CSV table of C-alpha atoms and ligand atoms in Angstrom, one decimal:
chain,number,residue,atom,x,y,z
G,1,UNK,CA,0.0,0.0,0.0
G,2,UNK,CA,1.3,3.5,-0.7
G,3,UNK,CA,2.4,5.2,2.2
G,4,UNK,CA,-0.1,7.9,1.3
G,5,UNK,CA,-2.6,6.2,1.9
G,6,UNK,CA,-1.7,5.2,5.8
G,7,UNK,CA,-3.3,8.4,7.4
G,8,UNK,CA,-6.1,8.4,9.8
G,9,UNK,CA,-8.7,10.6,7.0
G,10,UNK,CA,-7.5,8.3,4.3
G,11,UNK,CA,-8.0,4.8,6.2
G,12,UNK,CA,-11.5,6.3,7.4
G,13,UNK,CA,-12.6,7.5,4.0
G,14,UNK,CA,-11.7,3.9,2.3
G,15,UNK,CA,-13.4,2.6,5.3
G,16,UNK,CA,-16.1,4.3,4.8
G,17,UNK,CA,-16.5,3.3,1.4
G,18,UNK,CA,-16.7,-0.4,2.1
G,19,UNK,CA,-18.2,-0.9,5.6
G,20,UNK,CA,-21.0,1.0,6.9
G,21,UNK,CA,-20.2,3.8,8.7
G,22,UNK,CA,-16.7,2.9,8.1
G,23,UNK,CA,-16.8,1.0,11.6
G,24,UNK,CA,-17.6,-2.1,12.5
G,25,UNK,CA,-19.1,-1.8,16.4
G,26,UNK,CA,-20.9,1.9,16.3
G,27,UNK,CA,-19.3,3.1,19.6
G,28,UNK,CA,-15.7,3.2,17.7
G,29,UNK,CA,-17.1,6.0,15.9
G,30,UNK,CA,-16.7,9.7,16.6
G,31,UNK,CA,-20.4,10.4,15.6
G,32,UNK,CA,-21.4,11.9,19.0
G,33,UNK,CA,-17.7,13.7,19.6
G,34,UNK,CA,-17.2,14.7,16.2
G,35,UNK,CA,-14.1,14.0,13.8
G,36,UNK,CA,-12.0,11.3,12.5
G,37,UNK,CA,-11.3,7.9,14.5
G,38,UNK,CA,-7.9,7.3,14.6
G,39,UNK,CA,-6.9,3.9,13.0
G,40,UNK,CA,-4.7,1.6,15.4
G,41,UNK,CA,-1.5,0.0,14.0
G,42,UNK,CA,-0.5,-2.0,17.0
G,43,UNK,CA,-0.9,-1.7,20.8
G,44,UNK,CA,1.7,-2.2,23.8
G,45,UNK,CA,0.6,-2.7,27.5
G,46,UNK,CA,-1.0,1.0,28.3
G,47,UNK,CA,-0.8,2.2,25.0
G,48,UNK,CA,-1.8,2.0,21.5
G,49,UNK,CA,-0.1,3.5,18.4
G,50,UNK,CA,-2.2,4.5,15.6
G,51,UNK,CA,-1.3,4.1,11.3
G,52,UNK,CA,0.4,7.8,11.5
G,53,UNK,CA,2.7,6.8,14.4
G,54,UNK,CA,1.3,9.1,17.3
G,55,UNK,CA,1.0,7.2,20.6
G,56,UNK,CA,-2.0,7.5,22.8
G,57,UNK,CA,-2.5,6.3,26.9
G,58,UNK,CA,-5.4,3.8,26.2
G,59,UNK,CA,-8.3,3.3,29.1
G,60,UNK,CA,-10.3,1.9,25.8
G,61,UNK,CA,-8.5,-1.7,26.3
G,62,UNK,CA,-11.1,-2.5,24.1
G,63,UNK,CA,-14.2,-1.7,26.3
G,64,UNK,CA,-12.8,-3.8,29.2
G,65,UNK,CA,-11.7,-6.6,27.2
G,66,UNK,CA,-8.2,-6.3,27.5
G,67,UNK,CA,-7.5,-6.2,31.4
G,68,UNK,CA,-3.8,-7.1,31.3
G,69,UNK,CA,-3.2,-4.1,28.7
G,70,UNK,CA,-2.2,-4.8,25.2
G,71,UNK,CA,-0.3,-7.8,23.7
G,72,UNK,CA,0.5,-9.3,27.1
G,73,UNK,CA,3.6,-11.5,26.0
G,74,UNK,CA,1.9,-14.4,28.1
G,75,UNK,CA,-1.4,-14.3,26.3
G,76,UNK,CA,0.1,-13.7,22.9
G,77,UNK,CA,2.4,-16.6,24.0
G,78,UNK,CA,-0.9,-18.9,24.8
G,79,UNK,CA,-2.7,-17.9,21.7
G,80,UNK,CA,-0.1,-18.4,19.0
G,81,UNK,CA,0.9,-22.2,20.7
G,82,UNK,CA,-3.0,-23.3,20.3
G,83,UNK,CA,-2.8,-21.6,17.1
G,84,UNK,CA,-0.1,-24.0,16.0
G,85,UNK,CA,-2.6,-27.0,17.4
G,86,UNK,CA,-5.2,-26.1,15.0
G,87,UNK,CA,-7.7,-23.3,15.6
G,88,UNK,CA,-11.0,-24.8,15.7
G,89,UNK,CA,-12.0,-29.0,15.4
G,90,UNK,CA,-15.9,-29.1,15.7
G,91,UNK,CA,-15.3,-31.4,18.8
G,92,UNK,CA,-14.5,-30.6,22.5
G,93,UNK,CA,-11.4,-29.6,23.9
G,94,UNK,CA,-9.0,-29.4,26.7
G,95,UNK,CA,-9.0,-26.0,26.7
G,96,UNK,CA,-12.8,-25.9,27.4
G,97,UNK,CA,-13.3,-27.6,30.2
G,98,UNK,CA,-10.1,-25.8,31.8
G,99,UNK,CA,-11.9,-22.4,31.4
G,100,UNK,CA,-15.3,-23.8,32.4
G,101,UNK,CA,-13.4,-25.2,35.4
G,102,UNK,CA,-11.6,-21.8,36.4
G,103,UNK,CA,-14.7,-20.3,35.7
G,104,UNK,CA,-17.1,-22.3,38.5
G,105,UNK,CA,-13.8,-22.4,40.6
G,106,UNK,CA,-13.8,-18.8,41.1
G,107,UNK,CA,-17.5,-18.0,41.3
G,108,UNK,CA,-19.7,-18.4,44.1
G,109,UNK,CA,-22.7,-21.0,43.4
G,110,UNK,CA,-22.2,-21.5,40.0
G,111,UNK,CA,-22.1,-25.0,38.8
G,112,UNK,CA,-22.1,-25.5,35.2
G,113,UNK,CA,-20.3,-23.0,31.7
G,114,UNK,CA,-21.8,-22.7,28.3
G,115,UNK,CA,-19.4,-21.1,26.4
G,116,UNK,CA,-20.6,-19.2,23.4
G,117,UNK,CA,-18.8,-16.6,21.1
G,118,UNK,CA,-20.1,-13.1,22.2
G,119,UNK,CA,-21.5,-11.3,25.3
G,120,UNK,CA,-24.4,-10.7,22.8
G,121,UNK,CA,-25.1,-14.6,22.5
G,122,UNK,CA,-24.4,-15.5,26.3
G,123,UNK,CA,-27.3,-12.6,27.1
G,124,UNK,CA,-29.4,-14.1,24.3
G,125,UNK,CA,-29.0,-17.3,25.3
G,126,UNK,CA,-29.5,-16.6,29.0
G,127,UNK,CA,-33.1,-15.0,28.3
G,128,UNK,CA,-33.9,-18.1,26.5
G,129,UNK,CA,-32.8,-20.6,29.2
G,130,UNK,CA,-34.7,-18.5,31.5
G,131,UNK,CA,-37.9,-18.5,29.4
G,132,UNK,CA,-37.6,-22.1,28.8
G,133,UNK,CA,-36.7,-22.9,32.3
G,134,UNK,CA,-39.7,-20.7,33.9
G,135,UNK,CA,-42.2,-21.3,30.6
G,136,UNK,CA,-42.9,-17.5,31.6
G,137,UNK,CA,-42.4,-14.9,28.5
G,138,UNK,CA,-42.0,-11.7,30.4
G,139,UNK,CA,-38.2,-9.9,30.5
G,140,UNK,CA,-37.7,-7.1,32.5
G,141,UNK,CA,-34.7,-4.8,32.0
G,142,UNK,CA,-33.2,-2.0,33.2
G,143,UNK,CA,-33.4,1.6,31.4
G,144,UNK,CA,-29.8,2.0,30.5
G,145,UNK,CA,-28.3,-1.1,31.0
G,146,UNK,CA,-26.7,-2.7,28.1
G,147,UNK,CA,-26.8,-6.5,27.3
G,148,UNK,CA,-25.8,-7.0,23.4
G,149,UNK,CA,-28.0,-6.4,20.9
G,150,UNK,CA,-29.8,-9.3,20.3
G,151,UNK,CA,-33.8,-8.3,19.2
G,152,UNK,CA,-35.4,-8.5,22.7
G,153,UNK,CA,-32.8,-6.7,24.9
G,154,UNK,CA,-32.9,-4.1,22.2
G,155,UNK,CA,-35.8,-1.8,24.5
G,156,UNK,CA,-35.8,1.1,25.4
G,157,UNK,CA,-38.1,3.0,28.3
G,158,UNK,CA,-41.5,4.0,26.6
G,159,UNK,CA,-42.7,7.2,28.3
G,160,UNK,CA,-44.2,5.7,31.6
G,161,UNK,CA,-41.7,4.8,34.3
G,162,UNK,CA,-42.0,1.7,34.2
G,163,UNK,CA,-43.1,0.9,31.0
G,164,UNK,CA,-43.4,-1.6,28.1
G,165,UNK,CA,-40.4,-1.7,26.2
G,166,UNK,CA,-40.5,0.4,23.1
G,167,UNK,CA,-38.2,-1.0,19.7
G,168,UNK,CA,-34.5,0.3,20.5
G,169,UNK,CA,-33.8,0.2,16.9
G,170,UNK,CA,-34.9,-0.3,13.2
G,171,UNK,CA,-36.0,-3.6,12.1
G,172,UNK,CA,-36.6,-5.0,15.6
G,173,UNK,CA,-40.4,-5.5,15.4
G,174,UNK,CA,-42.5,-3.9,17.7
G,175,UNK,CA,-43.0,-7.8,18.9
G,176,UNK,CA,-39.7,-8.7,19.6
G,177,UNK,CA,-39.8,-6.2,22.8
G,178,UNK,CA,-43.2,-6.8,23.9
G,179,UNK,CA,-42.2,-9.1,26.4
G,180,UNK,CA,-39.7,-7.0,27.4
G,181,UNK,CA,-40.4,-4.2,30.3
G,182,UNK,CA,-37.8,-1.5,30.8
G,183,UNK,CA,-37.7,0.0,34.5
G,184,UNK,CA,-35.4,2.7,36.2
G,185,UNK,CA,-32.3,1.6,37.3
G,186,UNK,CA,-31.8,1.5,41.3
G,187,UNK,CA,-35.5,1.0,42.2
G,188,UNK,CA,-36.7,-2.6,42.7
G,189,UNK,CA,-39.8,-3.4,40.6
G,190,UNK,CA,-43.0,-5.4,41.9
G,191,UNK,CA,-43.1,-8.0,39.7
G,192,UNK,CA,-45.7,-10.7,38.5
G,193,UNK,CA,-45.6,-14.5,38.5
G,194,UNK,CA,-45.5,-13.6,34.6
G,195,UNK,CA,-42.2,-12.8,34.7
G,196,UNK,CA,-39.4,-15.2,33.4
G,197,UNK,CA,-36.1,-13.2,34.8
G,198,UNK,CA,-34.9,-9.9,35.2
G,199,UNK,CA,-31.5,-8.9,33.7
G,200,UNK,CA,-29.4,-6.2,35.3
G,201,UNK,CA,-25.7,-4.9,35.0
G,202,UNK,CA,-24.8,-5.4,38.3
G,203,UNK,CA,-22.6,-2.2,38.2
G,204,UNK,CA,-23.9,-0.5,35.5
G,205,UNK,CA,-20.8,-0.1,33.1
G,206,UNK,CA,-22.6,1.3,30.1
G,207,UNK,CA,-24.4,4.7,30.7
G,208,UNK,CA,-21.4,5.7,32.5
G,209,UNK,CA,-20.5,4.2,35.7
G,210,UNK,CA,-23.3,3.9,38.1
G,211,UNK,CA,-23.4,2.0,41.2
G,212,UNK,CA,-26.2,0.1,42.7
G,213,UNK,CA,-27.2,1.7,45.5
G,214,UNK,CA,-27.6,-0.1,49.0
G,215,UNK,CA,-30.4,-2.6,48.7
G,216,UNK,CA,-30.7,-2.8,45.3
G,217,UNK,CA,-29.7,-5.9,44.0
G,218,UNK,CA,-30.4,-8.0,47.1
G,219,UNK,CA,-34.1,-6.0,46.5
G,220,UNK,CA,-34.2,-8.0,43.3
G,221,UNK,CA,-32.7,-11.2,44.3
G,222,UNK,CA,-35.7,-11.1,47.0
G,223,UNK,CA,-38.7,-10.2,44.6
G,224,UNK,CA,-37.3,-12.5,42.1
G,225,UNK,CA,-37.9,-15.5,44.5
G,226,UNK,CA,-41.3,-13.9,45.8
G,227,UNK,CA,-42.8,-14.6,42.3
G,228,UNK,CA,-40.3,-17.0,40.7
G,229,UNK,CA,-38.0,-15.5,38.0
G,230,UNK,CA,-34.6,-15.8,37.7
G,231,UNK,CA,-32.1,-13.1,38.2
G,232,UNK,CA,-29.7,-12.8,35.8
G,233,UNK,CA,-26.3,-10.9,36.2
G,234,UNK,CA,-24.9,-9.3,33.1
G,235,UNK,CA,-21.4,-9.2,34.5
G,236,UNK,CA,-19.9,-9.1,30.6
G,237,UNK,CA,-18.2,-6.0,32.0
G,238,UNK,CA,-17.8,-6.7,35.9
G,239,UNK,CA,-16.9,-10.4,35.4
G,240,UNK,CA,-13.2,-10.9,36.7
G,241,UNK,CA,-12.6,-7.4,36.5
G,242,UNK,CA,-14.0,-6.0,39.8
G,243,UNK,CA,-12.8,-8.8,42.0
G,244,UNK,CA,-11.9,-12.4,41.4
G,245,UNK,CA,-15.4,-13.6,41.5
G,246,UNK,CA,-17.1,-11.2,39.9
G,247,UNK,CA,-19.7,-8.4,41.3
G,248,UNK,CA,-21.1,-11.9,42.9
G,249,UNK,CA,-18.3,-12.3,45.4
G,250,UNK,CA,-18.2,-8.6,45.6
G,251,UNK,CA,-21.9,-8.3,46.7
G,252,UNK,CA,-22.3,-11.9,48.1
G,253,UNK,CA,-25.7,-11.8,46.1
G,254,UNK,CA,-26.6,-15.1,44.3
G,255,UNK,CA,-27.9,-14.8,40.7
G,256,UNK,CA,-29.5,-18.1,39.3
G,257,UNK,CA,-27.5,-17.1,35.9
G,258,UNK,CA,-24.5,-15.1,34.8
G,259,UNK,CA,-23.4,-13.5,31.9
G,260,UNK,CA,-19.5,-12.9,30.5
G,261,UNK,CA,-17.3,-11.7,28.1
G,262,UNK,CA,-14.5,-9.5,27.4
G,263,UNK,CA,-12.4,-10.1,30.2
G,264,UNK,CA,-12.6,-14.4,29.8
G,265,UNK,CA,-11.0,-14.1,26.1
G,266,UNK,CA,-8.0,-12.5,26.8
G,267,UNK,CA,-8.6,-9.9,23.7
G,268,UNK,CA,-10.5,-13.3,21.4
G,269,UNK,CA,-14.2,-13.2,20.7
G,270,UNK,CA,-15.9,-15.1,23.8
G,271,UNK,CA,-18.9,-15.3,25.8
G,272,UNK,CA,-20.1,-17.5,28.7
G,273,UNK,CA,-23.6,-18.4,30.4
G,274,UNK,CA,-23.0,-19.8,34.0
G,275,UNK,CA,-25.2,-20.9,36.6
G,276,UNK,CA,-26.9,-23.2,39.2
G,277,UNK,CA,-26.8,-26.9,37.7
G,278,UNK,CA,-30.5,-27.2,37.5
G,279,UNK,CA,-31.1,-24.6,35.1
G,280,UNK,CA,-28.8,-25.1,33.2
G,281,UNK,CA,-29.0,-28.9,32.5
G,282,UNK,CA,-32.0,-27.2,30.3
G,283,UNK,CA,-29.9,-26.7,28.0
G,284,UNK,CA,-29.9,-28.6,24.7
G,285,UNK,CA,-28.4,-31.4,24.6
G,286,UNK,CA,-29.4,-32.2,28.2
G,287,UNK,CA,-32.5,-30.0,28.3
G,288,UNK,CA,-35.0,-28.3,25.5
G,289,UNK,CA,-33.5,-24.9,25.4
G,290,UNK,CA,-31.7,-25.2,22.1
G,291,UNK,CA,-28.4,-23.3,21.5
G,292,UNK,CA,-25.3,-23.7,19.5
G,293,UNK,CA,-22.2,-22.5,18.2
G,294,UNK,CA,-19.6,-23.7,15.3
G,295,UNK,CA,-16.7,-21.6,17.4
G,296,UNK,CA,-18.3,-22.0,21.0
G,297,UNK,CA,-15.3,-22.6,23.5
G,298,UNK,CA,-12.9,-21.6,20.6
G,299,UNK,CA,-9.3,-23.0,21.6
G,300,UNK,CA,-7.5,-19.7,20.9
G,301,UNK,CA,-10.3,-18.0,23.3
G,302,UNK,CA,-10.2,-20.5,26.1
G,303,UNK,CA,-6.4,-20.5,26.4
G,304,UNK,CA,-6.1,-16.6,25.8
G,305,UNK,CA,-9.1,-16.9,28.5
G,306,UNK,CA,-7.4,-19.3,30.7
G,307,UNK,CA,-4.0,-17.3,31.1
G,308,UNK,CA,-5.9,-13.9,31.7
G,309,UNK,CA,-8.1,-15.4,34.6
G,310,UNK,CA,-4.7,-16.9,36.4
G,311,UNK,CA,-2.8,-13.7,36.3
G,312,UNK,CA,-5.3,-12.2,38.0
G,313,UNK,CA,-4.6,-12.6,41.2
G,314,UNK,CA,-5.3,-10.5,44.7
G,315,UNK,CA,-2.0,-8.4,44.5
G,316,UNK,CA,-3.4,-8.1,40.8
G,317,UNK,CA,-7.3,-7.1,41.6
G,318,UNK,CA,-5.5,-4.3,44.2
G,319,UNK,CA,-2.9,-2.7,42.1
G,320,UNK,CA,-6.2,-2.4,39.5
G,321,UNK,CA,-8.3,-0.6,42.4
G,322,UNK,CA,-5.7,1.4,43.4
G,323,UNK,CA,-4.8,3.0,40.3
G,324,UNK,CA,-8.5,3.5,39.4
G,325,UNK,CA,-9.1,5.0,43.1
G,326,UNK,CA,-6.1,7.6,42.3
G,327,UNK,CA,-7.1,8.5,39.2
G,328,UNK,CA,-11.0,9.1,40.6
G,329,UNK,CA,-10.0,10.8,43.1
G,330,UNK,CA,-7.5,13.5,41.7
G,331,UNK,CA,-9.7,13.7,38.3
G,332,UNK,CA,-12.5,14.9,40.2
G,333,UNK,CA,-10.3,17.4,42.4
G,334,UNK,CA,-8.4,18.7,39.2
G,335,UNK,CA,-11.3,19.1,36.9
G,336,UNK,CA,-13.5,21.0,40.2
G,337,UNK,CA,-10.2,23.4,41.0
G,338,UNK,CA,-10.3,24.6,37.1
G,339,UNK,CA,-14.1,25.0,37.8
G,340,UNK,CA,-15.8,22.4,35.9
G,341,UNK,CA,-18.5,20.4,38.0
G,342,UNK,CA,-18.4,17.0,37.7
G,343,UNK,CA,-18.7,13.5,39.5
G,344,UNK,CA,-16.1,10.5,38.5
G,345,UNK,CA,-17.2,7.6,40.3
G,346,UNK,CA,-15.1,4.5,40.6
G,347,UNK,CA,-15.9,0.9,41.5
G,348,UNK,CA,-13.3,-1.6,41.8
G,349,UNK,CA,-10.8,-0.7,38.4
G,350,UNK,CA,-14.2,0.7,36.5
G,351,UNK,CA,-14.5,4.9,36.4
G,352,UNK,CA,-16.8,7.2,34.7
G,353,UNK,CA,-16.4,11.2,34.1
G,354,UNK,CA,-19.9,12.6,34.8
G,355,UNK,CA,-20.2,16.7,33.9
G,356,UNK,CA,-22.3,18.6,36.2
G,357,UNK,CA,-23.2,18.7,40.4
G,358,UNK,CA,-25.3,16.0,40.8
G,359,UNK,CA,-24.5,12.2,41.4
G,360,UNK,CA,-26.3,10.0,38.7
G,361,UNK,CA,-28.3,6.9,40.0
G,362,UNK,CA,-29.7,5.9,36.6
G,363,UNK,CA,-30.0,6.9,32.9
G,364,UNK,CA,-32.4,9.5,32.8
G,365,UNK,CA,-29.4,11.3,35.3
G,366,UNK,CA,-27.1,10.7,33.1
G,367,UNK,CA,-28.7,11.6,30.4
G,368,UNK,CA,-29.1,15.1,32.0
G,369,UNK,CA,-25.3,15.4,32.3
G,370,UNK,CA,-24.7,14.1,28.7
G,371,UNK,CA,-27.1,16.8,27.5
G,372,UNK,CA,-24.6,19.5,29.4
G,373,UNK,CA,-22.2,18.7,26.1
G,374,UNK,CA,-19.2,19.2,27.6
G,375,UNK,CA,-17.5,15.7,27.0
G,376,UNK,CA,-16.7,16.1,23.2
G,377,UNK,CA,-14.1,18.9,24.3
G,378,UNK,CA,-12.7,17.0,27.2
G,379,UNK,CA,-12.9,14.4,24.7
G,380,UNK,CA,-10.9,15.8,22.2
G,381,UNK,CA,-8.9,17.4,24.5
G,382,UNK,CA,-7.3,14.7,26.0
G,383,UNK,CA,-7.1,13.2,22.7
G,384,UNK,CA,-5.2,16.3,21.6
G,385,UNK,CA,-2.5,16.0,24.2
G,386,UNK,CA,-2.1,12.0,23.4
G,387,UNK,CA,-4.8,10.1,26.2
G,388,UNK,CA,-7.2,8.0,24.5
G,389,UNK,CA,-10.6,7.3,26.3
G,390,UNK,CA,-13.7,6.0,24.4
G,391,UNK,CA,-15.2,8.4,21.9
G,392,UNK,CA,-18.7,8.3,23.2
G,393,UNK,CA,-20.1,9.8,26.6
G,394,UNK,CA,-21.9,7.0,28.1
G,395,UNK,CA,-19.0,4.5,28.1
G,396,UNK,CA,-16.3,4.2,31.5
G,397,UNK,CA,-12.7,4.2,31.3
G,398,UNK,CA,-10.3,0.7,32.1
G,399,UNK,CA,-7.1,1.5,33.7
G,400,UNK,CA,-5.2,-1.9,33.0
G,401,UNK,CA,-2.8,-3.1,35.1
G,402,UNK,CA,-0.6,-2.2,32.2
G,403,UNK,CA,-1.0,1.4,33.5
G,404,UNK,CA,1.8,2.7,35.8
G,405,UNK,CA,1.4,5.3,38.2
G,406,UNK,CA,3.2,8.0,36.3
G,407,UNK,CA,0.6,7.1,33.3
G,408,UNK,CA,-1.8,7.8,36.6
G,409,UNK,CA,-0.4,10.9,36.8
G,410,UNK,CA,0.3,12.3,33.7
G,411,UNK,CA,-3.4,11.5,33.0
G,412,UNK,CA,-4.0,13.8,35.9
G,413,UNK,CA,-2.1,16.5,34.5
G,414,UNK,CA,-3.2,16.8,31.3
G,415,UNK,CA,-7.3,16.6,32.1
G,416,UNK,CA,-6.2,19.7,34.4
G,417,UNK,CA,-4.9,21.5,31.3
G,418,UNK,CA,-8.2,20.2,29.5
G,419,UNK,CA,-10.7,21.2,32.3
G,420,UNK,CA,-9.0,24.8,32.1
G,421,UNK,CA,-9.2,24.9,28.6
G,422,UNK,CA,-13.0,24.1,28.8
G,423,UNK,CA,-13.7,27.0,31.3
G,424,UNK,CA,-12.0,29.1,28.7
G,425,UNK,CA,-14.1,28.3,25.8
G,426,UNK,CA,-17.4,28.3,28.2
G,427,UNK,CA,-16.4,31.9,29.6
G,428,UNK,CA,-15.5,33.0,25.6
G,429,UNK,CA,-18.9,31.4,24.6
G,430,UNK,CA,-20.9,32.7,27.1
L,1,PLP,C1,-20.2,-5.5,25.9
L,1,PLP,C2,-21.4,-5.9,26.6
L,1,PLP,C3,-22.3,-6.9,26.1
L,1,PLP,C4,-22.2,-7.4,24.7
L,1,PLP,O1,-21.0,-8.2,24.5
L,1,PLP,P1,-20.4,-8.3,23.0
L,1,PLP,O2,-19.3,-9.3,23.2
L,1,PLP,O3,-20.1,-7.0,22.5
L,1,PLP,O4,-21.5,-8.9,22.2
L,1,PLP,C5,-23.3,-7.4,26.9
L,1,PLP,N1,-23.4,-6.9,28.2
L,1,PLP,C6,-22.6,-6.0,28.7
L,1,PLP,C7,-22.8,-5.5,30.1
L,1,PLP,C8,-21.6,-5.4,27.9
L,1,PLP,O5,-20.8,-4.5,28.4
């Protein structure tokens, strides 16, 4: 390829003429900050280098997938020997029932894995268990709260509170959410004996970072047993990232199924389903619930898996909360002193920027401090002076344990700069 051609505008522009959008996930776009994504060449530990050579700090690490930091020499190690064994067979493997074991050894009451090939099909796949395990029809979800984007988790709140879901996007038919009711998030909802399971983000990880609040989720585990459903844990995000067990050991409340991803590939394409035995021994072939998958359990995922989940140990799991505790802590006093409100909250090695004075519980709060606009300039910004965080307001930042302190710091240092720079342009605006 002519060396002309290796710029950010010209990758994006080619891009653009043979994939839609020129991206293929929507939240690697810069359609709600504006500009041109930068294309990435290769990525080291913290950081990521894009086609044009400029380095950026990276708390993307692929949305949480990448919890060691980039190319990990042990993973990439891992991943290129079960390359050299053949990269998929159509029959079980080793490697599957090592990750499946690591898996139920480090989470509290689970019993049995069904490894799949996205956090999209583990959610799917959960909701169908549950609705073949219950022979209820009823979903409930959380407004906010992100679980893939199979048809019926794609809802969105109606106008009501609580309401029937309404389509989240073209071409799902108004009947593939009509079993699916969206509530606030942080308020525990009287359910029915219709309902097969409610699904929640145990930490919500994708309308920023927002915490459940006391009560909450052992709220649900209670109402879920009052009428019967089962309570799902979407712990794609919070799954071996916010302590060794998950938000389960965390929390020490029991879901009857759980949901993974990102963290258990090791940077591969992998999903998991977990739970009590019972439910799911419904699973085809022991059960009715059909499911499948020509890569399910993938050998280059479960090893890549395998070798993440044992470096993650305890001295591991609190050099991640400590770097993430620092970096909440002295974001939100550097942003304040240049005048800028805003909250960053931080749970376990997850943060979120919020703009504006008031904490958010759910989405319609952080819609509110969305709507305030200021995080395309912080965006850019920080972007500007070479720290990468996702181009899209709603998402949380992953310090990896790739990230050193003075990374910590220098991160500090240049949002200062950024912060003054946006009471600059405010005060010249206004
Ligand atoms: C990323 C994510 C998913 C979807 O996982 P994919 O691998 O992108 O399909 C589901 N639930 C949560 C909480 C997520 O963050």
């Amino acid at each position: 390829m002519d060396e002309q051609a290796r710029t950010n505008a010209a990758l994006f522009e080619r891009a653009q003429r043979v994939i839609p959008g020129g991206v293929n996930s929507p939240v690697r776009s810069f359609a709600s900050v504006g500009g041109t994504p930068y294309c990435v060449a290769m990525g080291r530990g913290s950081t990521v280098t894009d086609v044009e050579g400029r380095r950026y700090l990276d708390y993307v690490q692929s949305y949480g997938a990448s919890i060691l930091g980039h190319g990990d020499p042990r993973v990439v190690t891992a991943i290129s020997e079960a390359a050299a064994r053949g990269a998929t067979f159509g029959a079980p493997t080793e490697g599957e029932v090592l990750l499946a074991e690591a898996i139920v050894e480090r989470v509290p009451g689970v019993d049995k894995v069904r490894l799949v090939s996205s956090g999209t099909e583990a959610t799917m796949t959960a909701i169908r268990l549950a609705r073949g395990y219950t022979e209820r029809s009823l979903i409930v979800k959380f407004d906010g709260c992100y679980h893939g984007h199979s048809d019926a988790l794609l809802a969105s709140a109606g106008s009501g509170v609580a309401s029937l879901g309404i389509s989240g996007s073209a071409g799902v038919p108004a009947a593939a959410v009509s079993e699916t009711l969206v509530v606030p998030y942080n308020v525990v909802p009287e359910l029915t004996r219709e309902v097969a399971a409610v699904i929640v983000e145990p930490v919500a990880a994708n309308m920023g970072l927002v915490l459940p609040v006391e009560g909450f989720l052992e709220g649900l585990r209670a109402e879920c047993d009052r009428v019967g459903a089962l309570l799902i844990f979407d712990e794609v995000i919070t799954g071996f990232r916010v302590a060794r067990g998950g938000a389960i050991e965390y929390f020490g409340v029991r879901p009857d199924l759980v949901t993974y991803g990102k963290v258990i590939g090791g940077g591969l394409p992998i999903g998991a389903l977990a739970g009590k035995a019972e439910v799911m021994e419904a699973l085809a072939p022991s059960g009715p619930v059909y499911q499948a998958g020509t890569l399910s359990g993938n050998p280059l995922a479960t090893a890549a898996g395998r070798t993440v989940l044992e470096l993650l140990d305890a001295e591991a799991y609190e050099m991640l909360r400590g770097r993430a505790s620092q970096l909440s802590n002295e974001l939100v006093k550097v942003i304040r002193e240049a005048g800028v409100a805003v909250q960053v909250p931080h749970f376990s090695s997850l943060l979120g920027i919020f703009f504006g004075d008031s904490v958010v519980t759910n989405y319609a709060e952080a819609r509110d401090s969305v709507e305030l606009g200021l995080y395309p300039a912080f965006f850019h910004g920080m972007l500007d002076r070479g720290i990468a965080l996702a181009p899209g307001p709603y998402e949380v930042l992953f310090p990896s344990l790739a990230h050193t302190p003075a990374e910590i710091e220098r991160t500090i240092d240049v949002a200062s700069a950024v912060a003054h720079g946006l009471m600059d342009k405010s005060v010249t605006l206004g």
